[in-house]
Structure formats: C-alpha cells, structure tokens
Amino acid sequence: MNYVRDLALPTSTLFCSLNIATHLQGPAHLENLHPCFLPLPNHVCQIQSGPNYDYYSSIMRFTISSPVMPDAVVDYNLLNGNWNIVLQRNVLVERSKTLYGFASSVSTKPQNSKGFHVADHAESSNGTWNELTEFYACEYYDVSSGDGVMVPLTVVYSRRHKQEGSPALLHGHGAYGELLDKRWRSELKSLLDRGWVVAYADVRGGGGFGRKWHHDGMRLKKQNSIMDYISCSEFLIEKGIAHKHKLAGWGYSAGGLLVASAINARPDLFRAAILKAPFLDAVNTLLYPILPLNPVDYEEFGYPLDLEDFLAIRKYSPYENIKKDALYPSVLVTSSFNTRS
C-alpha cells in the first residue's frame, strides 16, 4: 500500500485487511477471508506506508493525511483491527484549548453473522480520529475546464471566520503525475483563522486519476494544466468563495510554472502569487544541456530540439510570454543557488 486516490474519500470509506490462507485454491468469498475493516477519518487525501521492518509482525504502521487533520502515524493490527495513533502534532485554539491529545485507540466489535469484523470507534470517546472538522470545513467541487473536462477542486476554510468574498490562496502543481499535496499545514492555520480560504486544484498533469490524467497535462498538452487552473480560479470568484480582487496563486517548482503561466494568460484574475523555486524559463533551461536535468524532465515538458515540442514550450513558458502592457499581480519568488529556474 502506497497511496489512496488523491481526493477526499467518503466518510464510509474503510481500510480493509484480509486473512488470506496459504492453502486456498481458486476464488473465495470475501466473508470467508474474515475481512477486518478500519473506518477512515473524513477527507482522507493520502495514506503512506511506514517502514514496517518486522515482516513477522501483525502491526502495520502507516501515515494518514487530510486537509483538516495533521498527519497521524497509526499502528494498525491486521489480525484484530485494533489501531492506535502513535504520533500526531497538537494544535491549539486561541492559544489555550488543545484540539486533540497524543493518541487514541479502539478495539473491534465481536464477529457478526456475516463474518465481518468492524473496528467501531463511535462508542469510545478516546477512539475517535483527531480531526479538526469542528473548526475547519473541507468541501469539494467538480469544475468544468475549457474543454469540458471536470477538474476536482478542494476548498478548506474556518467555520468561524469564513465570510462571503474571502481572500483565497489557490494551490496547484500538475506535473510528473505527482499527487497534489493537500495535507494539513500548520503555517496555513494563521490564514484560515483570519478568514482566508485555501483551495487545491487537481489539474491535469498531476496524479490521482491514472496515467491518462498525467499524460493529458504534459508535453504537447501542457496547456490543459494551465486551462484547468484558470477554470478553478474563475470558479472560486464566480461562486463567491473568493473575492474577485483577493485571489492569490501558490505553486512550487513545476507548480510555479503552472501558476506563472496562468498569470500570463489571465493577470486580471490574480492579486498576488507565491512561487517557490519556480520553473519559469523553460525554453532556455531545457536547451542548456549542462544543467542537472533528467530524462523525465524532457518527457514531461518536451524536448526543445524537436520543432513541435519547441513551439509548444515557447507557448507556455512564463518567461517567454510576459506581456508588456499588462497589469500584473504582486509576486513573491523564492529560489536557491542551485536553482534551474
């Protein structure tokens, strides 16, 4: 197990372990394998397996992430469904109230007539997932892009401080088939508590929807990623989730290229942008062979010695498409000495 789909899972989603006997031959009914289900918390965006060095142990360690729950390191007993949060960061409300403690655990219910074991934590006050959903809301939308493709948009805001027409920060990446990082970030809490909305656009080129979703946003189709991001920006403003003069973009590395290209295309949509070590000068970088590029970079963005790829790169490269007379938003760019930007 590496990752779940990079979208929120429904509340009823379960993590299942099976007791697969070595003597089984041929197909078997699920109930005969005595499945044990662990109900996951709301709004799961990623599950990542831990080290698990002891192959003979029945305990599996994994990290579970959510936009409204700090990462929780969980020990899950595959035999009986018992689970325990062994590590999770505390969060304070108004500098005094702790939202949750250090650990929680549950025990499974007795086996029912169908042969299913369910780890039910609803009856135990110490066995609930340590979420922040009482204070922060997480919503999901399908946004129609320019070509009709539905793009997932995740929106997080404070239940107490959210107002109509709030300032918003829209995060995007859309490259290498990587999952968009939607985990809870402690540095964003200050924004949420001041009424900001933090949104995540799962544009094409990223991960979570298989190989086709990645391929539809790479190389000659990179414009799809940019179009998806612009459509999500327009959606936030049209629906009143974000104020039309208070939308900021946010991207790092290839996500910086995404945001910067969107700003070039529609500078009127954005008031500010944060670009962390962004990939901005794609044409010259890809043409400069001594830079530490990998073959995957050419597969992702195009090989500029190929004329068709070169023309496509020039069309979306942020540096090549700066407009002379446009009124651009304020942009904060962070970089390093060994940057390839």
mmCIF file of C-alpha atoms in Angstrom:
data_model
loop_
_atom_site.group_PDB
_atom_site.id
_atom_site.type_symbol
_atom_site.label_atom_id
_atom_site.label_comp_id
_atom_site.label_asym_id
_atom_site.label_seq_id
_atom_site.Cartn_x
_atom_site.Cartn_y
_atom_site.Cartn_z
ATOM 1 C CA MET A 1 0.000 0.000 0.000
ATOM 2 C CA ASN A 2 1.410 3.377 -1.002
ATOM 3 C CA TYR A 3 -1.287 5.928 -1.651
ATOM 4 C CA VAL A 4 -5.018 6.212 -1.909
ATOM 5 C CA ARG A 5 -6.552 8.283 -4.652
ATOM 6 C CA ASP A 6 -5.569 11.909 -4.211
ATOM 7 C CA LEU A 7 -9.075 13.092 -3.427
ATOM 8 C CA ALA A 8 -11.164 13.114 -0.310
ATOM 9 C CA LEU A 9 -12.707 9.769 0.418
ATOM 10 C CA PRO A 10 -16.317 9.494 1.618
ATOM 11 C CA THR A 11 -16.945 9.154 5.322
ATOM 12 C CA SER A 12 -17.886 5.486 4.964
ATOM 13 C CA THR A 13 -14.589 4.509 3.336
ATOM 14 C CA LEU A 14 -12.879 1.623 5.113
ATOM 15 C CA PHE A 15 -9.353 0.307 5.312
ATOM 16 C CA CYS A 16 -9.561 -3.474 4.921
ATOM 17 C CA SER A 17 -7.205 -6.297 5.862
ATOM 18 C CA LEU A 18 -7.763 -9.915 4.790
ATOM 19 C CA ASN A 19 -6.668 -13.162 6.358
ATOM 20 C CA ILE A 20 -5.554 -14.978 3.209
ATOM 21 C CA ALA A 21 -4.788 -18.597 3.989
ATOM 22 C CA THR A 22 -1.962 -20.229 2.045
ATOM 23 C CA HIS A 23 -3.989 -23.391 1.457
ATOM 24 C CA LEU A 24 -6.708 -21.628 -0.533
ATOM 25 C CA GLN A 25 -7.032 -22.702 -4.135
ATOM 26 C CA GLY A 26 -9.154 -20.803 -6.599
ATOM 27 C CA PRO A 27 -11.577 -17.931 -5.858
ATOM 28 C CA ALA A 28 -13.015 -17.383 -2.392
ATOM 29 C CA HIS A 29 -15.882 -15.321 -1.000
ATOM 30 C CA LEU A 30 -14.865 -12.163 0.824
ATOM 31 C CA GLU A 31 -16.631 -13.116 4.048
ATOM 32 C CA ASN A 32 -14.714 -16.399 4.176
ATOM 33 C CA LEU A 33 -11.455 -14.443 4.390
ATOM 34 C CA HIS A 34 -12.644 -12.736 7.606
ATOM 35 C CA PRO A 35 -12.034 -9.152 6.438
ATOM 36 C CA CYS A 36 -11.362 -6.583 9.136
ATOM 37 C CA PHE A 37 -12.362 -3.005 8.367
ATOM 38 C CA LEU A 38 -10.959 0.187 9.828
ATOM 39 C CA PRO A 39 -13.223 3.216 9.143
ATOM 40 C CA LEU A 40 -11.007 6.047 7.971
ATOM 41 C CA PRO A 41 -11.445 9.656 9.093
ATOM 42 C CA ASN A 42 -13.203 12.181 6.911
ATOM 43 C CA HIS A 43 -11.465 13.875 3.984
ATOM 44 C CA VAL A 44 -8.516 11.484 3.597
ATOM 45 C CA CYS A 45 -6.166 12.713 0.867
ATOM 46 C CA GLN A 46 -3.196 10.364 1.260
ATOM 47 C CA ILE A 47 -2.136 7.160 3.005
ATOM 48 C CA GLN A 48 1.536 6.260 3.002
ATOM 49 C CA SER A 49 3.048 3.086 4.357
ATOM 50 C CA GLY A 50 5.630 3.363 7.128
ATOM 51 C CA PRO A 51 8.938 1.447 7.384
ATOM 52 C CA ASN A 52 7.427 -1.785 8.786
ATOM 53 C CA TYR A 53 10.788 -3.527 9.081
ATOM 54 C CA ASP A 54 9.439 -6.507 11.050
ATOM 55 C CA TYR A 55 7.822 -8.699 8.414
ATOM 56 C CA TYR A 56 6.584 -11.159 11.057
ATOM 57 C CA SER A 57 4.638 -8.529 12.984
ATOM 58 C CA SER A 58 0.874 -8.223 12.616
ATOM 59 C CA ILE A 59 1.166 -4.473 13.261
ATOM 60 C CA MET A 60 1.297 -2.244 10.187
ATOM 61 C CA ARG A 61 2.351 1.366 10.556
ATOM 62 C CA PHE A 62 1.136 3.995 8.110
ATOM 63 C CA THR A 63 0.708 7.755 7.923
ATOM 64 C CA ILE A 64 -2.693 9.160 7.076
ATOM 65 C CA SER A 65 -3.176 12.726 5.822
ATOM 66 C CA SER A 66 -6.125 15.062 5.460
ATOM 67 C CA PRO A 67 -6.627 18.760 4.662
ATOM 68 C CA VAL A 68 -8.332 19.144 8.055
ATOM 69 C CA MET A 69 -6.224 16.790 10.198
ATOM 70 C CA PRO A 70 -2.476 16.928 10.870
ATOM 71 C CA ASP A 71 -0.643 13.813 9.706
ATOM 72 C CA ALA A 72 -1.303 10.881 12.020
ATOM 73 C CA VAL A 73 1.113 7.964 12.353
ATOM 74 C CA VAL A 74 -1.069 4.933 13.025
ATOM 75 C CA ASP A 75 -0.299 1.393 14.171
ATOM 76 C CA TYR A 76 -2.964 -0.963 12.818
ATOM 77 C CA ASN A 77 -3.239 -4.585 13.926
ATOM 78 C CA LEU A 78 -4.110 -6.598 10.827
ATOM 79 C CA LEU A 79 -5.348 -9.552 12.919
ATOM 80 C CA ASN A 80 -7.976 -7.926 15.094
ATOM 81 C CA GLY A 81 -8.422 -4.380 13.764
ATOM 82 C CA ASN A 82 -7.109 -2.574 16.847
ATOM 83 C CA TRP A 83 -5.491 0.738 15.984
ATOM 84 C CA ASN A 84 -3.570 3.424 17.781
ATOM 85 C CA ILE A 85 -2.371 6.914 16.855
ATOM 86 C CA VAL A 86 1.262 6.845 17.936
ATOM 87 C CA LEU A 87 2.269 10.306 16.732
ATOM 88 C CA GLN A 88 0.336 13.428 15.792
ATOM 89 C CA ARG A 89 1.006 17.112 16.284
ATOM 90 C CA ASN A 90 -1.136 19.050 18.746
ATOM 91 C CA VAL A 91 -2.975 22.158 17.567
ATOM 92 C CA LEU A 92 -4.203 24.928 19.833
ATOM 93 C CA VAL A 93 -7.283 27.114 19.521
ATOM 94 C CA GLU A 94 -6.871 30.673 20.781
ATOM 95 C CA ARG A 95 -3.602 29.628 22.465
ATOM 96 C CA SER A 96 -5.325 27.638 25.170
ATOM 97 C CA LYS A 97 -7.571 24.781 24.065
ATOM 98 C CA THR A 98 -5.919 21.637 22.747
ATOM 99 C CA LEU A 99 -7.925 20.224 19.874
ATOM 100 C CA TYR A 100 -6.795 16.689 20.480
ATOM 101 C CA GLY A 101 -4.451 14.576 22.546
ATOM 102 C CA PHE A 102 -1.428 12.468 21.766
ATOM 103 C CA ALA A 103 -3.032 9.106 20.995
ATOM 104 C CA SER A 104 -6.263 7.197 20.680
ATOM 105 C CA SER A 105 -7.187 3.581 20.094
ATOM 106 C CA VAL A 106 -10.158 1.311 19.515
ATOM 107 C CA SER A 107 -10.991 -2.350 19.705
ATOM 108 C CA THR A 108 -13.002 -4.399 17.263
ATOM 109 C CA LYS A 109 -16.555 -5.496 17.825
ATOM 110 C CA PRO A 110 -17.384 -9.220 18.039
ATOM 111 C CA GLN A 111 -17.726 -11.048 14.770
ATOM 112 C CA ASN A 112 -21.200 -10.750 13.311
ATOM 113 C CA SER A 113 -23.250 -13.330 11.458
ATOM 114 C CA LYS A 114 -21.721 -12.412 8.089
ATOM 115 C CA GLY A 115 -18.192 -12.982 9.281
ATOM 116 C CA PHE A 116 -17.149 -9.322 9.160
ATOM 117 C CA HIS A 117 -15.029 -7.615 11.822
ATOM 118 C CA VAL A 118 -15.531 -3.863 12.093
ATOM 119 C CA ALA A 119 -13.357 -1.552 14.147
ATOM 120 C CA ASP A 120 -16.068 0.739 15.505
ATOM 121 C CA HIS A 121 -14.818 3.801 17.342
ATOM 122 C CA ALA A 122 -18.148 5.583 17.628
ATOM 123 C CA GLU A 123 -18.843 4.336 21.165
ATOM 124 C CA SER A 124 -15.465 5.309 22.624
ATOM 125 C CA SER A 125 -14.629 8.917 23.414
ATOM 126 C CA ASN A 126 -10.937 8.019 23.314
ATOM 127 C CA GLY A 127 -11.208 6.202 19.999
ATOM 128 C CA THR A 128 -12.213 8.944 17.595
ATOM 129 C CA TRP A 129 -9.948 10.283 14.889
ATOM 130 C CA ASN A 130 -8.291 13.507 15.946
ATOM 131 C CA GLU A 131 -9.697 15.716 13.209
ATOM 132 C CA LEU A 132 -10.194 19.465 13.151
ATOM 133 C CA THR A 133 -13.547 19.342 11.362
ATOM 134 C CA GLU A 134 -15.288 21.064 14.274
ATOM 135 C CA PHE A 135 -13.291 24.175 13.446
ATOM 136 C CA TYR A 136 -12.392 23.840 9.748
ATOM 137 C CA ALA A 137 -14.566 22.764 6.828
ATOM 138 C CA CYS A 138 -13.469 20.898 3.707
ATOM 139 C CA GLU A 139 -15.601 20.995 0.564
ATOM 140 C CA TYR A 140 -15.220 19.513 -2.910
ATOM 141 C CA TYR A 141 -16.309 20.712 -6.317
ATOM 142 C CA ASP A 142 -16.045 19.452 -9.888
ATOM 143 C CA VAL A 143 -15.079 22.409 -12.061
ATOM 144 C CA SER A 144 -15.658 22.333 -15.802
ATOM 145 C CA SER A 145 -12.475 23.217 -17.666
ATOM 146 C CA GLY A 146 -12.384 24.922 -21.048
ATOM 147 C CA ASP A 147 -12.742 21.642 -22.949
ATOM 148 C CA GLY A 148 -15.451 20.244 -20.665
ATOM 149 C CA VAL A 149 -13.212 18.024 -18.521
ATOM 150 C CA MET A 150 -14.237 18.087 -14.848
ATOM 151 C CA VAL A 151 -11.369 19.166 -12.593
ATOM 152 C CA PRO A 152 -11.504 18.413 -8.837
ATOM 153 C CA LEU A 153 -11.246 21.432 -6.556
ATOM 154 C CA THR A 154 -10.794 21.143 -2.784
ATOM 155 C CA VAL A 155 -11.702 24.122 -0.593
ATOM 156 C CA VAL A 156 -10.739 24.486 3.093
ATOM 157 C CA TYR A 157 -11.901 27.306 5.362
ATOM 158 C CA SER A 158 -12.565 28.186 9.003
ATOM 159 C CA ARG A 159 -16.160 27.589 10.094
ATOM 160 C CA ARG A 160 -15.961 30.524 12.476
ATOM 161 C CA HIS A 161 -14.196 33.119 10.325
ATOM 162 C CA LYS A 162 -15.290 32.342 6.751
ATOM 163 C CA GLN A 163 -17.151 35.182 5.044
ATOM 164 C CA GLU A 164 -18.537 35.667 1.566
ATOM 165 C CA GLY A 165 -15.865 37.025 -0.715
ATOM 166 C CA SER A 166 -12.917 35.979 1.418
ATOM 167 C CA PRO A 167 -9.312 36.224 0.284
ATOM 168 C CA ALA A 168 -8.202 32.893 -1.170
ATOM 169 C CA LEU A 169 -4.990 31.022 -1.906
ATOM 170 C CA LEU A 170 -5.155 28.517 -4.784
ATOM 171 C CA HIS A 171 -2.503 25.790 -4.860
ATOM 172 C CA GLY A 172 -1.601 23.769 -7.943
ATOM 173 C CA HIS A 173 1.205 21.583 -9.300
ATOM 174 C CA GLY A 174 0.140 19.449 -12.264
ATOM 175 C CA ALA A 175 3.346 17.705 -13.306
ATOM 176 C CA TYR A 176 5.193 14.366 -13.203
ATOM 177 C CA GLY A 177 1.982 12.559 -12.267
ATOM 178 C CA GLU A 178 2.605 13.586 -8.662
ATOM 179 C CA LEU A 179 -0.174 13.814 -6.123
ATOM 180 C CA LEU A 180 -1.069 17.348 -5.108
ATOM 181 C CA ASP A 181 -0.011 17.876 -1.501
ATOM 182 C CA LYS A 182 -3.252 18.668 0.345
ATOM 183 C CA ARG A 183 -2.085 17.750 3.828
ATOM 184 C CA TRP A 184 -2.836 19.961 6.822
ATOM 185 C CA ARG A 185 -0.125 22.611 7.108
ATOM 186 C CA SER A 186 0.378 24.394 10.400
ATOM 187 C CA GLU A 187 1.585 27.534 8.609
ATOM 188 C CA LEU A 188 -1.802 27.858 6.889
ATOM 189 C CA LYS A 189 -3.709 27.910 10.173
ATOM 190 C CA SER A 190 -2.966 31.611 10.595
ATOM 191 C CA LEU A 191 -4.564 32.348 7.229
ATOM 192 C CA LEU A 192 -7.614 30.191 7.919
ATOM 193 C CA ASP A 193 -8.149 31.835 11.302
ATOM 194 C CA ARG A 194 -8.133 35.236 9.611
ATOM 195 C CA GLY A 195 -10.863 34.285 7.168
ATOM 196 C CA TRP A 196 -8.783 33.062 4.239
ATOM 197 C CA VAL A 197 -9.848 30.201 2.005
ATOM 198 C CA VAL A 198 -7.192 27.679 0.961
ATOM 199 C CA ALA A 199 -8.037 25.804 -2.241
ATOM 200 C CA TYR A 200 -6.340 22.990 -4.152
ATOM 201 C CA ALA A 201 -6.764 22.445 -7.902
ATOM 202 C CA ASP A 202 -6.060 18.876 -9.072
ATOM 203 C CA VAL A 203 -5.220 19.898 -12.639
ATOM 204 C CA ARG A 204 -4.244 17.526 -15.421
ATOM 205 C CA GLY A 205 -0.600 16.532 -15.423
ATOM 206 C CA GLY A 206 -0.737 15.558 -11.764
ATOM 207 C CA GLY A 207 -1.593 12.247 -10.131
ATOM 208 C CA GLY A 208 -4.640 10.673 -8.614
ATOM 209 C CA PHE A 209 -6.546 9.777 -11.786
ATOM 210 C CA GLY A 210 -4.196 7.404 -13.504
ATOM 211 C CA ARG A 211 -1.805 7.628 -16.406
ATOM 212 C CA LYS A 212 -4.179 9.334 -18.810
ATOM 213 C CA TRP A 213 -4.745 12.256 -16.420
ATOM 214 C CA HIS A 214 -0.978 12.722 -16.241
ATOM 215 C CA HIS A 215 -0.431 12.425 -19.977
ATOM 216 C CA ASP A 216 -3.225 14.892 -20.736
ATOM 217 C CA GLY A 217 -1.252 17.604 -18.954
ATOM 218 C CA MET A 218 2.295 17.009 -20.139
ATOM 219 C CA ARG A 219 4.464 17.912 -23.107
ATOM 220 C CA LEU A 220 2.275 18.995 -26.057
ATOM 221 C CA LYS A 221 -0.792 19.015 -23.782
ATOM 222 C CA LYS A 222 0.672 21.213 -21.052
ATOM 223 C CA GLN A 223 -1.823 23.929 -21.905
ATOM 224 C CA ASN A 224 -4.513 21.696 -20.396
ATOM 225 C CA SER A 225 -2.952 22.105 -16.947
ATOM 226 C CA ILE A 226 -2.935 25.874 -17.287
ATOM 227 C CA MET A 227 -6.511 25.941 -18.596
ATOM 228 C CA ASP A 228 -7.649 23.764 -15.656
ATOM 229 C CA TYR A 229 -6.007 26.092 -13.138
ATOM 230 C CA ILE A 230 -7.591 29.176 -14.719
ATOM 231 C CA SER A 231 -11.009 27.477 -14.700
ATOM 232 C CA CYS A 232 -10.676 26.716 -10.968
ATOM 233 C CA SER A 233 -9.681 30.349 -10.335
ATOM 234 C CA GLU A 234 -12.723 31.614 -12.213
ATOM 235 C CA PHE A 235 -14.947 29.182 -10.329
ATOM 236 C CA LEU A 236 -13.783 30.461 -6.930
ATOM 237 C CA ILE A 237 -14.648 34.015 -7.938
ATOM 238 C CA GLU A 238 -17.925 33.258 -9.740
ATOM 239 C CA LYS A 239 -19.273 31.254 -6.795
ATOM 240 C CA GLY A 240 -18.346 33.957 -4.299
ATOM 241 C CA ILE A 241 -15.907 31.677 -2.486
ATOM 242 C CA ALA A 242 -13.132 34.174 -3.161
ATOM 243 C CA HIS A 243 -13.326 37.913 -3.648
ATOM 244 C CA LYS A 244 -12.571 38.918 -7.222
ATOM 245 C CA HIS A 245 -9.746 41.200 -6.081
ATOM 246 C CA LYS A 246 -8.354 38.882 -3.381
ATOM 247 C CA LEU A 247 -7.278 35.687 -5.151
ATOM 248 C CA ALA A 248 -3.636 34.574 -4.864
ATOM 249 C CA GLY A 249 -1.855 31.734 -6.655
ATOM 250 C CA TRP A 250 0.576 29.336 -4.997
ATOM 251 C CA GLY A 251 2.936 26.829 -6.598
ATOM 252 C CA TYR A 252 6.379 25.328 -6.204
ATOM 253 C CA SER A 253 8.821 24.037 -8.830
ATOM 254 C CA ALA A 254 6.686 22.860 -11.767
ATOM 255 C CA GLY A 255 3.691 24.283 -9.911
ATOM 256 C CA GLY A 256 5.397 27.659 -10.177
ATOM 257 C CA LEU A 257 5.376 27.257 -13.948
ATOM 258 C CA LEU A 258 1.669 26.426 -13.770
ATOM 259 C CA VAL A 259 0.762 29.486 -11.711
ATOM 260 C CA ALA A 260 3.034 31.864 -13.632
ATOM 261 C CA SER A 261 1.651 30.692 -16.982
ATOM 262 C CA ALA A 262 -1.891 31.204 -15.688
ATOM 263 C CA ILE A 263 -0.959 34.734 -14.597
ATOM 264 C CA ASN A 264 0.438 35.471 -18.057
ATOM 265 C CA ALA A 265 -2.789 34.284 -19.643
ATOM 266 C CA ARG A 266 -5.155 35.981 -17.148
ATOM 267 C CA PRO A 267 -3.342 38.563 -14.997
ATOM 268 C CA ASP A 268 -6.716 40.104 -14.138
ATOM 269 C CA LEU A 269 -7.714 37.028 -12.116
ATOM 270 C CA PHE A 270 -4.975 37.278 -9.505
ATOM 271 C CA ARG A 271 -3.955 39.883 -6.961
ATOM 272 C CA ALA A 272 -0.801 38.084 -5.742
ATOM 273 C CA ALA A 273 1.213 34.888 -6.177
ATOM 274 C CA ILE A 274 3.752 32.845 -4.240
ATOM 275 C CA LEU A 275 6.236 30.944 -6.406
ATOM 276 C CA LYS A 276 8.673 28.657 -4.570
ATOM 277 C CA ALA A 277 11.746 27.764 -6.655
ATOM 278 C CA PRO A 278 9.596 28.018 -9.787
ATOM 279 C CA PHE A 279 10.445 26.607 -13.207
ATOM 280 C CA LEU A 280 9.984 29.830 -15.176
ATOM 281 C CA ASP A 281 12.462 29.891 -18.061
ATOM 282 C CA ALA A 282 11.561 26.554 -19.592
ATOM 283 C CA VAL A 283 12.951 27.225 -23.088
ATOM 284 C CA ASN A 284 16.497 28.192 -22.098
ATOM 285 C CA THR A 285 16.659 25.689 -19.247
ATOM 286 C CA LEU A 286 15.724 22.740 -21.441
ATOM 287 C CA LEU A 287 18.120 23.932 -24.162
ATOM 288 C CA TYR A 288 21.062 24.135 -21.741
ATOM 289 C CA PRO A 289 22.466 20.590 -21.577
ATOM 290 C CA ILE A 290 24.899 21.065 -18.667
ATOM 291 C CA LEU A 291 22.090 21.790 -16.186
ATOM 292 C CA PRO A 292 21.150 18.857 -13.917
ATOM 293 C CA LEU A 293 18.102 17.807 -15.918
ATOM 294 C CA ASN A 294 16.816 14.253 -16.042
ATOM 295 C CA PRO A 295 15.244 12.398 -18.971
ATOM 296 C CA VAL A 296 11.923 12.664 -17.134
ATOM 297 C CA ASP A 297 12.098 16.467 -17.448
ATOM 298 C CA TYR A 298 12.185 16.234 -21.240
ATOM 299 C CA GLU A 299 9.381 13.675 -21.216
ATOM 300 C CA GLU A 300 7.320 15.971 -19.013
ATOM 301 C CA PHE A 301 7.869 19.355 -20.651
ATOM 302 C CA GLY A 302 9.113 18.457 -24.116
ATOM 303 C CA TYR A 303 12.432 18.138 -25.957
ATOM 304 C CA PRO A 304 13.231 21.562 -27.451
ATOM 305 C CA LEU A 305 15.364 20.170 -30.299
ATOM 306 C CA ASP A 306 12.134 18.753 -31.674
ATOM 307 C CA LEU A 307 10.383 21.602 -33.505
ATOM 308 C CA GLU A 308 6.855 20.679 -32.384
ATOM 309 C CA ASP A 309 7.970 20.422 -28.753
ATOM 310 C CA PHE A 310 9.922 23.676 -29.027
ATOM 311 C CA LEU A 311 6.895 25.597 -30.273
ATOM 312 C CA ALA A 312 4.730 24.109 -27.510
ATOM 313 C CA ILE A 313 7.284 25.041 -24.814
ATOM 314 C CA ARG A 314 7.521 28.613 -26.115
ATOM 315 C CA LYS A 315 3.741 28.880 -25.962
ATOM 316 C CA TYR A 316 3.509 28.147 -22.216
ATOM 317 C CA SER A 317 6.940 29.139 -20.881
ATOM 318 C CA PRO A 318 6.320 32.001 -18.390
ATOM 319 C CA TYR A 319 9.495 33.928 -19.258
ATOM 320 C CA GLU A 320 8.692 33.903 -22.968
ATOM 321 C CA ASN A 321 5.140 35.185 -22.555
ATOM 322 C CA ILE A 322 5.401 38.206 -20.261
ATOM 323 C CA LYS A 323 3.078 40.921 -21.572
ATOM 324 C CA LYS A 324 4.394 44.450 -21.848
ATOM 325 C CA ASP A 325 1.246 46.412 -21.088
ATOM 326 C CA ALA A 326 -0.492 44.054 -18.648
ATOM 327 C CA LEU A 327 -1.102 44.951 -15.004
ATOM 328 C CA TYR A 328 0.482 42.030 -13.160
ATOM 329 C CA PRO A 329 -0.221 40.948 -9.566
ATOM 330 C CA SER A 330 2.370 41.150 -6.811
ATOM 331 C CA VAL A 331 4.620 38.078 -6.933
ATOM 332 C CA LEU A 332 6.898 36.621 -4.255
ATOM 333 C CA VAL A 333 9.572 34.369 -5.772
ATOM 334 C CA THR A 334 11.870 32.264 -3.589
ATOM 335 C CA SER A 335 14.823 30.393 -5.027
ATOM 336 C CA SER A 336 18.247 28.952 -4.192
ATOM 337 C CA PHE A 337 21.806 28.941 -5.511
ATOM 338 C CA ASN A 338 21.396 25.709 -7.473
ATOM 339 C CA THR A 339 18.024 26.535 -8.970
ATOM 340 C CA ARG A 340 17.086 25.611 -12.525
ATOM 341 C CA SER A 341 14.503 28.361 -12.800
#
